[in-house]
């Protein structure tokens, strides 16, 4: 049975890893969030002392988490003190809240939501059935294997039973992207309720759709490689090659191309290579091995 514990630093200390509400650091993030979310969902509140809406949101989050009576944890990270993790996750505005489950981010929102919406968000997070989770995993596996029809059918069935399941909606959107039907993908994405348009799954699908449109104009991989061989120092050709490689499914090659630009000239075209990497990470999803590898390599370049 889970027991509610005090906020870290509010008088007395808890056994490490058992706190219901706590602060974390870059060093402890894996233990406090990724590993802890294997046991129960973890909300991560990215905040800063100067952020007014953060001061409004955090007490509401804490109240909602206590009301959940141990079904969910809250971990807070000051982005001023620890910028690496939010930078890797593409956090560009705060407050930003990410929900982790089974070691990966599954949902989230930005801005200071009212208490009722936060309570509903937590209820959906902890109330997800094992059956729905298994169906989602099966659909995602089918999509990754190229079986778009099976994936679309399963995602669609989940949505029929739970129209507010944004992971299923995002998955169905990515099925249409995979088939090149970008209009249907956009129509599906537009079905997201207004209070969920900034959730992590929807943001990922939106990034994938934007990327698909952008990649369509990137050009042919072989032609771009030949052009780059003639002028190895041309960052625009290398950038276009990264988009074309990603469109062809070569995520490792796309990473190599963009990271080479960052390593040589990070400020090129208003930091375009780093920004494109962030969009890749968002579109691929936090659970993709290419995202984890790319974030680690990018961090090594930026924070070395």
Short mmCIF file of C-alpha atoms in Angstrom, two decimals:
data_model
loop_
_atom_site.label_atom_id
_atom_site.label_comp_id
_atom_site.label_asym_id
_atom_site.label_seq_id
_atom_site.Cartn_x
_atom_site.Cartn_y
_atom_site.Cartn_z
CA UNK A 1 0.00 0.00 0.00
CA UNK A 2 1.36 3.44 -0.94
CA UNK A 3 1.69 5.98 1.86
CA UNK A 4 1.61 9.70 1.23
CA UNK A 5 4.83 11.40 2.28
CA UNK A 6 5.76 15.04 2.98
CA UNK A 7 7.40 17.35 0.50
CA UNK A 8 11.16 16.96 0.49
CA UNK A 9 12.74 19.68 2.54
CA UNK A 10 9.54 20.48 4.44
CA UNK A 11 10.81 19.00 7.66
CA UNK A 12 12.35 15.52 7.90
CA UNK A 13 13.48 13.25 5.09
CA UNK A 14 11.87 10.35 3.30
CA UNK A 15 13.37 7.11 2.15
CA UNK A 16 14.95 7.84 -1.28
CA UNK A 17 12.64 6.98 -4.17
CA UNK A 18 9.44 6.79 -2.06
CA UNK A 19 8.45 10.46 -1.89
CA UNK A 20 5.07 11.40 -3.29
CA UNK A 21 6.27 14.95 -3.97
CA UNK A 22 9.93 15.86 -4.33
CA UNK A 23 12.51 17.96 -6.16
CA UNK A 24 15.02 16.39 -8.49
CA UNK A 25 18.31 17.15 -10.23
CA UNK A 26 19.89 16.20 -13.54
CA UNK A 27 21.86 13.46 -11.80
CA UNK A 28 18.79 11.97 -10.07
CA UNK A 29 16.28 12.35 -12.93
CA UNK A 30 16.59 8.77 -14.16
CA UNK A 31 16.05 7.36 -10.66
CA UNK A 32 13.31 9.81 -9.61
CA UNK A 33 11.35 9.82 -12.88
CA UNK A 34 12.25 7.16 -15.44
CA UNK A 35 12.79 4.27 -13.01
CA UNK A 36 10.12 5.40 -10.54
CA UNK A 37 7.50 5.54 -13.30
CA UNK A 38 7.85 1.77 -13.71
CA UNK A 39 6.00 1.45 -10.40
CA UNK A 40 3.43 4.23 -10.74
CA UNK A 41 2.94 7.32 -12.96
CA UNK A 42 5.19 10.32 -12.32
CA UNK A 43 4.35 13.92 -13.15
CA UNK A 44 7.36 16.14 -13.87
CA UNK A 45 6.83 19.85 -13.23
CA UNK A 46 9.40 21.99 -15.08
CA UNK A 47 9.43 25.42 -13.41
CA UNK A 48 11.59 28.44 -12.55
CA UNK A 49 11.53 30.95 -9.68
CA UNK A 50 10.83 33.88 -12.04
CA UNK A 51 7.82 32.19 -13.69
CA UNK A 52 4.53 33.63 -12.41
CA UNK A 53 2.24 30.92 -13.85
CA UNK A 54 4.54 28.31 -12.29
CA UNK A 55 3.81 29.74 -8.85
CA UNK A 56 0.11 29.36 -9.58
CA UNK A 57 0.35 25.84 -10.99
CA UNK A 58 2.68 24.06 -8.55
CA UNK A 59 0.43 24.33 -5.44
CA UNK A 60 -2.50 23.07 -7.51
CA UNK A 61 -0.44 20.15 -8.77
CA UNK A 62 0.68 19.29 -5.24
CA UNK A 63 -2.91 19.37 -3.98
CA UNK A 64 -4.10 17.12 -6.81
CA UNK A 65 -1.27 14.64 -6.29
CA UNK A 66 -2.01 14.42 -2.55
CA UNK A 67 -5.68 13.87 -3.38
CA UNK A 68 -4.66 10.92 -5.56
CA UNK A 69 -3.44 9.22 -2.35
CA UNK A 70 -0.24 7.72 -3.67
CA UNK A 71 -1.49 6.70 -7.13
CA UNK A 72 0.86 9.20 -8.77
CA UNK A 73 4.09 11.02 -7.85
CA UNK A 74 5.10 14.63 -8.51
CA UNK A 75 8.72 15.48 -9.26
CA UNK A 76 9.72 19.14 -9.63
CA UNK A 77 12.73 20.38 -11.61
CA UNK A 78 14.02 23.97 -11.53
CA UNK A 79 15.11 24.58 -15.13
CA UNK A 80 17.40 27.44 -14.09
CA UNK A 81 19.44 25.13 -11.88
CA UNK A 82 19.16 22.07 -14.10
CA UNK A 83 18.67 23.05 -17.78
CA UNK A 84 20.01 19.88 -19.39
CA UNK A 85 16.96 17.60 -19.09
CA UNK A 86 14.33 20.18 -20.17
CA UNK A 87 16.65 21.16 -23.02
CA UNK A 88 16.89 17.56 -24.18
CA UNK A 89 13.11 17.16 -23.98
CA UNK A 90 12.52 20.28 -26.06
CA UNK A 91 10.85 22.31 -23.30
CA UNK A 92 10.59 25.82 -24.73
CA UNK A 93 8.09 27.42 -22.34
CA UNK A 94 7.03 26.89 -18.74
CA UNK A 95 5.22 25.75 -16.78
CA UNK A 96 5.43 22.43 -18.60
CA UNK A 97 4.23 19.15 -17.10
CA UNK A 98 5.16 15.74 -18.50
CA UNK A 99 3.53 12.49 -17.37
CA UNK A 100 5.86 9.46 -17.32
CA UNK A 101 4.61 5.90 -17.24
CA UNK A 102 6.58 2.67 -17.68
CA UNK A 103 9.78 4.65 -18.14
CA UNK A 104 8.62 7.01 -20.89
CA UNK A 105 6.60 10.23 -21.31
CA UNK A 106 3.02 9.44 -22.30
CA UNK A 107 1.19 12.75 -21.92
CA UNK A 108 1.61 16.30 -20.73
CA UNK A 109 0.42 19.89 -20.88
CA UNK A 110 1.72 23.44 -20.77
CA UNK A 111 0.43 26.42 -18.82
CA UNK A 112 -1.36 26.84 -15.50
CA UNK A 113 -4.49 24.70 -15.84
CA UNK A 114 -7.34 24.97 -13.31
CA UNK A 115 -7.63 22.40 -10.54
CA UNK A 116 -10.52 20.55 -12.19
CA UNK A 117 -8.57 19.93 -15.38
CA UNK A 118 -5.50 18.76 -13.49
CA UNK A 119 -7.60 16.36 -11.44
CA UNK A 120 -9.14 15.00 -14.64
CA UNK A 121 -5.68 14.69 -16.20
CA UNK A 122 -4.44 12.61 -13.25
CA UNK A 123 -7.61 10.51 -13.23
CA UNK A 124 -7.12 9.60 -16.88
CA UNK A 125 -3.45 8.87 -16.28
CA UNK A 126 -3.93 6.49 -13.35
CA UNK A 127 -7.24 5.08 -14.60
CA UNK A 128 -5.89 3.73 -17.88
CA UNK A 129 -6.65 -0.01 -18.04
CA UNK A 130 -4.03 -2.64 -18.66
CA UNK A 131 -6.00 -3.78 -21.68
CA UNK A 132 -5.85 -0.35 -23.31
CA UNK A 133 -2.11 -0.17 -22.62
CA UNK A 134 -1.57 -3.56 -24.23
CA UNK A 135 -3.63 -2.57 -27.28
CA UNK A 136 -1.64 0.65 -27.66
CA UNK A 137 1.64 -1.24 -27.46
CA UNK A 138 0.42 -3.71 -30.07
CA UNK A 139 -0.67 -0.91 -32.40
CA UNK A 140 2.61 0.96 -31.97
CA UNK A 141 4.55 -2.24 -32.66
CA UNK A 142 2.51 -2.85 -35.81
CA UNK A 143 3.15 0.70 -37.02
CA UNK A 144 6.89 0.37 -36.32
CA UNK A 145 6.90 -2.89 -38.31
CA UNK A 146 5.21 -1.21 -41.28
CA UNK A 147 1.82 -2.91 -40.82
CA UNK A 148 -0.08 0.36 -41.12
CA UNK A 149 -3.53 -1.20 -41.70
CA UNK A 150 -3.43 -3.27 -38.50
CA UNK A 151 -2.10 -0.31 -36.51
CA UNK A 152 -4.81 2.01 -37.83
CA UNK A 153 -7.55 -0.49 -37.00
CA UNK A 154 -6.37 -0.89 -33.41
CA UNK A 155 -5.84 2.83 -32.86
CA UNK A 156 -9.30 3.48 -34.31
CA UNK A 157 -10.91 0.90 -32.04
CA UNK A 158 -9.30 2.43 -28.97
CA UNK A 159 -10.58 5.86 -30.01
CA UNK A 160 -14.09 4.53 -30.41
CA UNK A 161 -14.02 3.29 -26.83
CA UNK A 162 -12.11 6.28 -25.46
CA UNK A 163 -12.31 9.39 -27.68
CA UNK A 164 -9.96 11.27 -25.34
CA UNK A 165 -7.13 8.76 -25.64
CA UNK A 166 -4.53 11.03 -27.20
CA UNK A 167 -1.96 8.28 -27.67
CA UNK A 168 -4.41 6.48 -29.95
CA UNK A 169 -5.30 9.67 -31.79
CA UNK A 170 -1.62 10.47 -32.30
CA UNK A 171 -0.98 6.92 -33.48
CA UNK A 172 -3.80 7.09 -36.03
CA UNK A 173 -2.45 10.43 -37.25
CA UNK A 174 0.98 8.85 -37.77
CA UNK A 175 -0.64 6.00 -39.72
CA UNK A 176 -2.01 8.51 -42.22
CA UNK A 177 1.38 10.23 -42.34
CA UNK A 178 3.01 6.88 -43.09
CA UNK A 179 0.72 6.38 -46.08
CA UNK A 180 1.32 9.92 -47.33
CA UNK A 181 -2.27 11.05 -46.69
CA UNK A 182 -1.31 14.27 -44.94
CA UNK A 183 -4.78 15.81 -45.29
CA UNK A 184 -6.37 12.93 -43.38
CA UNK A 185 -3.57 13.16 -40.83
CA UNK A 186 -4.35 16.84 -40.27
CA UNK A 187 -8.08 16.13 -39.97
CA UNK A 188 -7.42 13.42 -37.39
CA UNK A 189 -5.11 15.68 -35.40
CA UNK A 190 -7.80 18.37 -35.36
CA UNK A 191 -10.06 16.00 -33.35
CA UNK A 192 -7.94 16.59 -30.24
CA UNK A 193 -9.96 18.46 -27.58
CA UNK A 194 -8.77 22.05 -26.95
CA UNK A 195 -7.37 21.15 -23.53
CA UNK A 196 -5.24 18.35 -25.05
CA UNK A 197 -3.70 20.08 -28.05
CA UNK A 198 -0.46 20.57 -26.12
CA UNK A 199 -0.32 17.03 -24.70
CA UNK A 200 2.85 15.07 -25.43
CA UNK A 201 1.26 12.54 -27.89
CA UNK A 202 -0.50 15.27 -29.88
CA UNK A 203 2.64 17.42 -29.94
CA UNK A 204 4.58 14.42 -31.26
CA UNK A 205 2.04 13.76 -34.01
CA UNK A 206 1.98 17.45 -34.93
CA UNK A 207 5.76 17.48 -35.20
CA UNK A 208 5.65 14.35 -37.36
CA UNK A 209 3.11 15.99 -39.66
CA UNK A 210 5.17 19.18 -39.97
CA UNK A 211 8.23 17.07 -40.63
CA UNK A 212 6.46 15.07 -43.34
CA UNK A 213 5.50 18.26 -45.16
CA UNK A 214 9.00 19.65 -44.83
CA UNK A 215 10.66 16.40 -45.91
CA UNK A 216 8.61 16.30 -49.10
CA UNK A 217 10.63 19.25 -50.41
CA UNK A 218 14.02 18.02 -49.21
CA UNK A 219 15.06 16.23 -52.39
CA UNK A 220 16.57 12.88 -53.36
CA UNK A 221 19.07 11.29 -50.98
CA UNK A 222 21.54 10.21 -53.67
CA UNK A 223 21.42 13.59 -55.39
CA UNK A 224 22.00 15.41 -52.10
CA UNK A 225 24.91 13.13 -51.22
CA UNK A 226 26.50 13.84 -54.59
CA UNK A 227 25.99 17.56 -54.08
CA UNK A 228 27.53 17.38 -50.60
CA UNK A 229 30.52 15.46 -51.95
CA UNK A 230 31.19 18.36 -54.31
CA UNK A 231 30.91 20.91 -51.50
CA UNK A 232 31.41 19.15 -48.12
CA UNK A 233 31.22 22.40 -46.17
CA UNK A 234 27.72 23.39 -47.31
CA UNK A 235 25.45 23.23 -44.23
CA UNK A 236 22.25 23.78 -46.24
CA UNK A 237 22.88 20.67 -48.34
CA UNK A 238 23.70 18.72 -45.20
CA UNK A 239 20.50 19.99 -43.57
CA UNK A 240 18.43 18.97 -46.61
CA UNK A 241 20.14 15.58 -46.61
CA UNK A 242 19.13 15.07 -42.96
CA UNK A 243 15.48 15.67 -43.86
CA UNK A 244 15.67 13.32 -46.84
CA UNK A 245 17.39 10.60 -44.80
CA UNK A 246 14.74 10.84 -42.09
CA UNK A 247 11.98 10.61 -44.71
CA UNK A 248 13.63 7.44 -46.04
CA UNK A 249 13.71 5.92 -42.55
CA UNK A 250 17.44 6.42 -41.91
CA UNK A 251 17.21 8.14 -38.54
CA UNK A 252 20.82 7.42 -37.63
CA UNK A 253 22.00 9.08 -40.84
CA UNK A 254 19.72 12.06 -40.23
CA UNK A 255 21.19 12.47 -36.75
CA UNK A 256 24.75 12.29 -38.07
CA UNK A 257 24.07 14.99 -40.65
CA UNK A 258 22.51 17.48 -38.23
CA UNK A 259 24.96 16.81 -35.39
CA UNK A 260 27.81 17.48 -37.80
CA UNK A 261 26.34 20.95 -38.43
CA UNK A 262 25.96 21.60 -34.69
CA UNK A 263 29.53 20.50 -34.06
CA UNK A 264 30.95 22.72 -36.81
CA UNK A 265 28.72 25.79 -36.60
CA UNK A 266 25.92 25.67 -34.08
CA UNK A 267 24.67 29.20 -34.84
CA UNK A 268 24.20 28.51 -38.56
CA UNK A 269 20.85 29.79 -39.81
CA UNK A 270 19.64 30.83 -36.35
CA UNK A 271 20.47 27.50 -34.68
CA UNK A 272 18.50 25.62 -37.34
CA UNK A 273 20.25 22.26 -36.92
CA UNK A 274 19.63 22.03 -33.19
CA UNK A 275 16.00 23.12 -33.64
CA UNK A 276 15.53 20.47 -36.33
CA UNK A 277 16.97 17.84 -34.00
CA UNK A 278 14.43 18.83 -31.34
CA UNK A 279 11.65 18.41 -33.89
CA UNK A 280 13.03 14.98 -34.82
CA UNK A 281 13.01 13.95 -31.15
CA UNK A 282 9.45 15.17 -30.69
CA UNK A 283 8.22 13.44 -33.85
CA UNK A 284 10.01 10.14 -33.14
CA UNK A 285 8.87 10.05 -29.51
CA UNK A 286 10.85 9.77 -26.29
CA UNK A 287 10.78 5.96 -26.34
CA UNK A 288 12.53 5.68 -29.72
CA UNK A 289 16.17 4.56 -29.37
CA UNK A 290 17.19 7.16 -31.95
CA UNK A 291 15.76 9.89 -29.73
CA UNK A 292 17.70 8.71 -26.69
CA UNK A 293 20.92 8.39 -28.68
CA UNK A 294 20.42 11.75 -30.37
CA UNK A 295 19.69 13.60 -27.14
CA UNK A 296 22.77 12.13 -25.51
CA UNK A 297 25.01 13.11 -28.43
CA UNK A 298 23.49 16.59 -28.65
CA UNK A 299 23.99 17.13 -24.93
CA UNK A 300 27.62 16.06 -25.26
CA UNK A 301 28.14 18.75 -27.90
CA UNK A 302 26.22 21.51 -26.13
CA UNK A 303 27.39 20.95 -22.56
CA UNK A 304 30.89 19.58 -23.04
#
